Amino acid sequence: MKIGYSFWGFLGNGITDTPDGGRSHRRPFIDAILARGHEIVFLQPNRDLMEAGDGLGGAYVFDSGIPTIDVLFLEWRWAITGRNTTACGTEGHTCDLHRQAELLAHYTARRGTPTVIWDKDRKLRTESVWRGALRTAVCEAALEPSAGAHRLLFPVDDRLLARADPLALAATPRDLALGYVGNQYDRDAHFDRYFAPAAARVAHLVGGKWTRTDRWPHVRFLGRVPFEQAHELYSRSLATILMLPERYAAVGQMTQRIFEAVLAGCLPLAPADIRHVDQFVPAELIVSSGREVIERLTFLQKISGSQQHVDLIAACLDRLDLFRLSRQVDVLETVLNTITSPDVAARGVA
């Protein structure tokens, strides 16, 4: 199939001053779709080239017009006041939302093109007309997706899983007990309860956009760091904490932070209020309070480099099988086959 793919972000390392978490998994996902024999044309601007000066070797096709496609695939964009809700051409304006509306109007509404909406941030309203549109499927990166939606998790490359060596990762020297790379967005509750108390006791660093930090003067915030430095920080850290917005935790939606950390040998401590938390981490790494975080970090420091440490990393790597790239592309192909089947227009898919 020829897939028109809309995303607002980067395929390569991009630039530092941007909140695009999709860089950790988008390019492997795209490459795996291409490897299955599909064709892809990107329908948003080439930000890798325009903002980062990265031509990506000319490996991908971008089209700012309305090309002929078989399927429209959207990484869902939503209204952000003062950014994509302003008039085109005004200072600070990004045209991702306007372009998405143009694509939906032309392909989905007017032409009835089969459409996949990947609501990666859980921003598609429950009452959205697109949830009930004919030949349209909604996918969510949650273990408990919304009614009628399909589970499509953030993928981790099979090759990275195959290369990960628990013994070598456990032997890596680590000068930080606790590290985190990610932005503040709606994570204050988890940060207050789990990260901040531990940060008062152990060596730590936080990379990412955190703008409201007055109540945590003891925490060492680095600000935004280049994308490629995330692996470096996790490689220095014994553990991290999987902090999630409540709307993610309630449905078991885990972000890419889990495999960014685990592939660097950084053990993920997971708050117990995350739904299906036992599917993400072994029981030894589930925590219910800041006190428990401190206790687990003390324990991990004692076993660092031991066989027990190796076994914990191996158990975390095993749980990443849930996110395996080949598994997620299988899911997407099933969805594509469903919405493009000859009889689907008569009954609709949500």
Coordinates of C-alpha atoms in Angstrom, one line a residue, residues 42 144 150 190 220 263 271 277 283 309 316:
F42 CA 5.5 12.0 4.4
E144 CA -6.2 -0.7 28.0
H150 CA -6.6 -0.8 18.8
H190 CA 4.8 11.3 40.3
R220 CA 19.7 19.0 39.8
L263 CA 18.7 -0.8 26.8
P271 CA 5.0 3.5 40.5
V277 CA 2.6 -2.3 36.1
A283 CA 8.0 -7.1 41.3
H309 CA 21.9 -7.2 39.2
C316 CA 13.5 -6.0 32.4

